[in-house]
Each structure stands twice: as C-alpha cells, then as structure tokens.
GROMACS .gro file of C-alpha atoms in nm:
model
  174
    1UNK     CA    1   3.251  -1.568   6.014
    2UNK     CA    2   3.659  -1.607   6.088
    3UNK     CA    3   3.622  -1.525   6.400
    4UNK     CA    4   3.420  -1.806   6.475
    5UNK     CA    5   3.604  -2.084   6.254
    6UNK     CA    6   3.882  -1.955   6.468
    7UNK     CA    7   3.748  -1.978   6.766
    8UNK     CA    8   3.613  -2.367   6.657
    9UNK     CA    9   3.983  -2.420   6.548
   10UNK     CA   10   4.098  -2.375   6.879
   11UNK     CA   11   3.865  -2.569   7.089
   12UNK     CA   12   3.941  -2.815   6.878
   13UNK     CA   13   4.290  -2.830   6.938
   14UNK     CA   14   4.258  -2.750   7.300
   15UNK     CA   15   4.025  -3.036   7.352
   16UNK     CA   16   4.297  -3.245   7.119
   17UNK     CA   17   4.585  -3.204   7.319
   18UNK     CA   18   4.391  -3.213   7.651
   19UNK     CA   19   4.270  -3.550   7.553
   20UNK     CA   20   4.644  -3.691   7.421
   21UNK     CA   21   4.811  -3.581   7.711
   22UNK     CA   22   4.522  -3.809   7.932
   23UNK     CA   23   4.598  -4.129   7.712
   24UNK     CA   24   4.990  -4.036   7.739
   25UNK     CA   25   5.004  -4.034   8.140
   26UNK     CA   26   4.736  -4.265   8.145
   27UNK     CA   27   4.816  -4.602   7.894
   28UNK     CA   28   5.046  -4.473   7.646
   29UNK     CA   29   5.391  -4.520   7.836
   30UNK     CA   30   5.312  -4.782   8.002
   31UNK     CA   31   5.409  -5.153   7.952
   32UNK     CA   32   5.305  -5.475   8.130
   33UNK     CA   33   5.663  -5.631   8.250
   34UNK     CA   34   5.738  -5.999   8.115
   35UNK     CA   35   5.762  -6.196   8.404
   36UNK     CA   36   6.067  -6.370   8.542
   37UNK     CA   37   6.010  -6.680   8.739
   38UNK     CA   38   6.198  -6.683   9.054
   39UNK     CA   39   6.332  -6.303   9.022
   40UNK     CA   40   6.044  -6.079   9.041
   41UNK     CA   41   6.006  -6.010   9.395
   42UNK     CA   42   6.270  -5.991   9.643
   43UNK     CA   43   6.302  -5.834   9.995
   44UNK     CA   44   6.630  -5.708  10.193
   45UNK     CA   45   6.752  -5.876  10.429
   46UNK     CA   46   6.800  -5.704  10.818
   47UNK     CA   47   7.084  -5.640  10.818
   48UNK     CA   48   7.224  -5.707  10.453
   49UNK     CA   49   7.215  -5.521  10.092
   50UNK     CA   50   7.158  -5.793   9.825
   51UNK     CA   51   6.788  -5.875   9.789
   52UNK     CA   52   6.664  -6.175   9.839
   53UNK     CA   53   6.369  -6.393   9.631
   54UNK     CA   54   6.087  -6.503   9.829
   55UNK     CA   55   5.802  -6.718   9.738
   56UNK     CA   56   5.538  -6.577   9.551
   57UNK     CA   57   5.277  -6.631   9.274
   58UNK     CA   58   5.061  -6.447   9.042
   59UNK     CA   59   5.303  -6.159   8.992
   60UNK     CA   60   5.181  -5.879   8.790
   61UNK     CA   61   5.374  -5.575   8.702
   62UNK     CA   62   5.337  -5.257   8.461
   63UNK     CA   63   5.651  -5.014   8.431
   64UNK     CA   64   5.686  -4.671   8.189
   65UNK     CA   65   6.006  -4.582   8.048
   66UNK     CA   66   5.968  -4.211   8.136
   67UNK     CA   67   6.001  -4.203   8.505
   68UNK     CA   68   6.162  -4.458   8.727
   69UNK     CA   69   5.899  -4.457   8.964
   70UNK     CA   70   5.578  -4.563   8.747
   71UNK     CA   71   5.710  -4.929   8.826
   72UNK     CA   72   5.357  -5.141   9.019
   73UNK     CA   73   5.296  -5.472   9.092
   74UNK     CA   74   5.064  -5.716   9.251
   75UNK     CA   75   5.134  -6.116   9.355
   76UNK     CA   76   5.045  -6.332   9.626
   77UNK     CA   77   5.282  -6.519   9.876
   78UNK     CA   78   5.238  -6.831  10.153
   79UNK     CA   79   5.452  -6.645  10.409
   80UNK     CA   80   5.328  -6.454  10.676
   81UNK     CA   81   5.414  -6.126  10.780
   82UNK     CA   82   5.544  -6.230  11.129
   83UNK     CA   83   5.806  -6.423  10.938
   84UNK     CA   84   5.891  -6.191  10.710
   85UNK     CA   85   5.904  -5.922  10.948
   86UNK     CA   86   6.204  -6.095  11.163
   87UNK     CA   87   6.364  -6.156  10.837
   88UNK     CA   88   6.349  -5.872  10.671
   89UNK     CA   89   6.430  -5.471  10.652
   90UNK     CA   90   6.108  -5.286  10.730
   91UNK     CA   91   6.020  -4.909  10.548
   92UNK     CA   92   5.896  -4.676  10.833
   93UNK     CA   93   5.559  -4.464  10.706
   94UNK     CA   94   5.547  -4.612  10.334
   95UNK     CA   95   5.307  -4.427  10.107
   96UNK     CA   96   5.211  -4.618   9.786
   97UNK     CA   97   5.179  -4.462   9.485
   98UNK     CA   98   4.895  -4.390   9.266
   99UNK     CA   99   4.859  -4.679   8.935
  100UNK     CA  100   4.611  -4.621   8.662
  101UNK     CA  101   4.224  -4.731   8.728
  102UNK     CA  102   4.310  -5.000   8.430
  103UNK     CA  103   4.561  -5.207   8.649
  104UNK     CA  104   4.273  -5.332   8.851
  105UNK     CA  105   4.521  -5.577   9.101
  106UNK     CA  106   4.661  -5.255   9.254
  107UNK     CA  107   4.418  -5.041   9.442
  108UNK     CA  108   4.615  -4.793   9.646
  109UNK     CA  109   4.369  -4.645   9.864
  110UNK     CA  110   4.310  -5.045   9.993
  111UNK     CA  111   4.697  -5.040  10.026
  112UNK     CA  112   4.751  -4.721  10.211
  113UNK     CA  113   4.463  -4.833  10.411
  114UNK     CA  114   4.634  -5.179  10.509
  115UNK     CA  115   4.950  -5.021  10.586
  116UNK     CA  116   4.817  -4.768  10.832
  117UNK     CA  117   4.573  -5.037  11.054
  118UNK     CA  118   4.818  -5.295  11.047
  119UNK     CA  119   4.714  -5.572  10.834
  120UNK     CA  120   4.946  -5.485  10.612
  121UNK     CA  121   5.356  -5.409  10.651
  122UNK     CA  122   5.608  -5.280  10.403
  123UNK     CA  123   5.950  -5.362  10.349
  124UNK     CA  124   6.265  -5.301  10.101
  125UNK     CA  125   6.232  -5.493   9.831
  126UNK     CA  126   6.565  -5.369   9.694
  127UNK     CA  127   6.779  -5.105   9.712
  128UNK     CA  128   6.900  -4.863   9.390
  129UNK     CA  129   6.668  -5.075   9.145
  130UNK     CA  130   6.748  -4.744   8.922
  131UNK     CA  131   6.972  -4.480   9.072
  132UNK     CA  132   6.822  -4.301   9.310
  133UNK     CA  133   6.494  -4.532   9.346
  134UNK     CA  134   6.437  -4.790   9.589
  135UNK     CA  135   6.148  -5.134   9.554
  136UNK     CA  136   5.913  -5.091   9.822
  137UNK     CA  137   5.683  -5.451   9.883
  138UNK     CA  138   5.406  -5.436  10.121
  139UNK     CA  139   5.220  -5.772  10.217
  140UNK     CA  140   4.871  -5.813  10.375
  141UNK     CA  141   4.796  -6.061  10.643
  142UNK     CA  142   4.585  -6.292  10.405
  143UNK     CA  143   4.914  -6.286  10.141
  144UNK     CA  144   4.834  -6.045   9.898
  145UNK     CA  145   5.137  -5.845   9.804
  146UNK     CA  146   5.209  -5.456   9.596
  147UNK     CA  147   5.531  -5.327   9.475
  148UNK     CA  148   5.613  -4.976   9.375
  149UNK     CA  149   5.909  -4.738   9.347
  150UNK     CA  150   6.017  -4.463   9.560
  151UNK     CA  151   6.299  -4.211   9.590
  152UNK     CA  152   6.555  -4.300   9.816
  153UNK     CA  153   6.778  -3.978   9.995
  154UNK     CA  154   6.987  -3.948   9.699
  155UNK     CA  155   6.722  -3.944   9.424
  156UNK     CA  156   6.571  -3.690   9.612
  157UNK     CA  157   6.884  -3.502   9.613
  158UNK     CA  158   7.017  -3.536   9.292
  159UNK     CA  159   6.606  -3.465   9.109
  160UNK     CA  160   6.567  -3.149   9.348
  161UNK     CA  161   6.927  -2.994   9.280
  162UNK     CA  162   7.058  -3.005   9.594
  163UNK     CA  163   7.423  -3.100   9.618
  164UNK     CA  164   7.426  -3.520   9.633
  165UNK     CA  165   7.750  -3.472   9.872
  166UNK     CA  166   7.982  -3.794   9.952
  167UNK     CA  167   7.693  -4.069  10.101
  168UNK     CA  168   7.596  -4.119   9.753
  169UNK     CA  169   7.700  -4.332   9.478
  170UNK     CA  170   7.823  -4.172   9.135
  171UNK     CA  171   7.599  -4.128   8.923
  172UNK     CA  172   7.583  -4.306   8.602
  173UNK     CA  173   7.627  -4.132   8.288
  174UNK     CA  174   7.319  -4.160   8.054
   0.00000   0.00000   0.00000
C-alpha cells in the first residue's frame, strides 16, 4: 500500500512541475509593453547608427524579463518596402523567432514565409537594444510589420564563452 501512495506522490509532482514549467515559458514571464507613441519602432539608417522612427500604427509588443531576446511585436506602416529599402540597413537571411500561440498578431511561420519569397524584407531596427542583442523589423508588401530580438556577434560571443576580443563594447556590469 506505500508503494503505491508513493508512486501516486510522484506522478503527482512530476505532472506538477511539468505543467508549471509550461505556464512559466509560456505566459508567466511575459508582459505586454506599454506603448510609446512615436518611439516604438525605428529602423537604421544605411549608412548610420542611431535609429530612426518611422511611421507606424497599431503597435503591439510583449517582452520577458528573463532573456533579452523574448522581445515581439506586430504594427502596421504606410511606407513601402521599396522606400524603405533605399533608406534603410537591410539584415541578410533573418530568421524570426518563435512567440507564444496567445500573441495571435505574430505568426512566425507566415513571417519566415514572407521573408524567404520576397514579399516581405527585414531590416535593423536598432542596434545593442540590450548588450549583445540587436531589433530586427521585417515589413510585408501590404504594410504589416514584426519585430523581434536577435544576437548580434558579440552576444554570441560573450553567451557562448568565447573570448569577446577588442570589436566589442564593454560590457556593463549587472
């Protein structure tokens, strides 16, 4: 008769944890990021480091303290992508990262999908948002735009162990 309360005792607690650690990675650190008009998305100029606002509408964004890169967003803008391609710095081969199924605005299989036929582009949104990470902002033909994080050369580095070497800013003490 232990042996079996025992055995019930741990299922329990397996199935307990299992579940906790789902809602953790999948609502519990997240946030929904307060809006700022006229400073939530920005692009990088060709040829120039300070990013730049564009015009946009119907931004929504969810972030996580825990990692840096759990940053998404969705909004729509009037320019076109020939435009903002001659204005601004392109990202070669972007891959967008996975959001949870509740943020319903950000589907990254349409994304990825966009990006690799065309009717979408991606560009630098902004450069060393936290050390390390770099904004990545795609935009489809018909306006819709996505935001996410990414490592840049030196997050890479300095998260893998590998020796961040002279190209790379200090960085900050936590």
């Amino acid at each position: 008769m232990t042996g079996k309360v025992l055995v019930i005792l741990l299922a329990l607690c397996a199935i307990s944890a299992g579940l906790s650690m789902y809602y953790l990675q999948v609502y519990g650190y997240y946030y929904e990021v307060e809006p700022r008009p006229g400073q939530d998305v920005t692009l990088v100029p060709q040829g120039g480091d300070k990013a730049e606002v564009i015009a946009y509408d119907g931004f929504q964004a969810i972030d996580a303290d825990s990692s840096p890169i759990r940053y998404r967003a969705c909004f729509t803008t009037t320019l076109d992508l020939d435009t903002l391609s001659a204005a601004y710095t392109p990202v070669e081969n972007p891959e967008p990262l996975t959001a949870p199924s509740w943020f319903d605005c950000y589907d990254t299989g349409q994304i990825d999908e966009a990006l690799k036929s065309g009717r979408a582009r991606a560009y630098l949104g902004a450069k060393n948002v936290h050390y390390g990470v770099d904004r990545i902002v795609a935009v489809t033909e018909d306006g819709r735009g996505y935001a996410w994080h990414v490592l840049n050369n030196c997050g890479q580095k300095a998260y893998d162990g590998t020796v961040v070497g002279e190209e790379c800013p200090a960085r900050p003490e936590s």
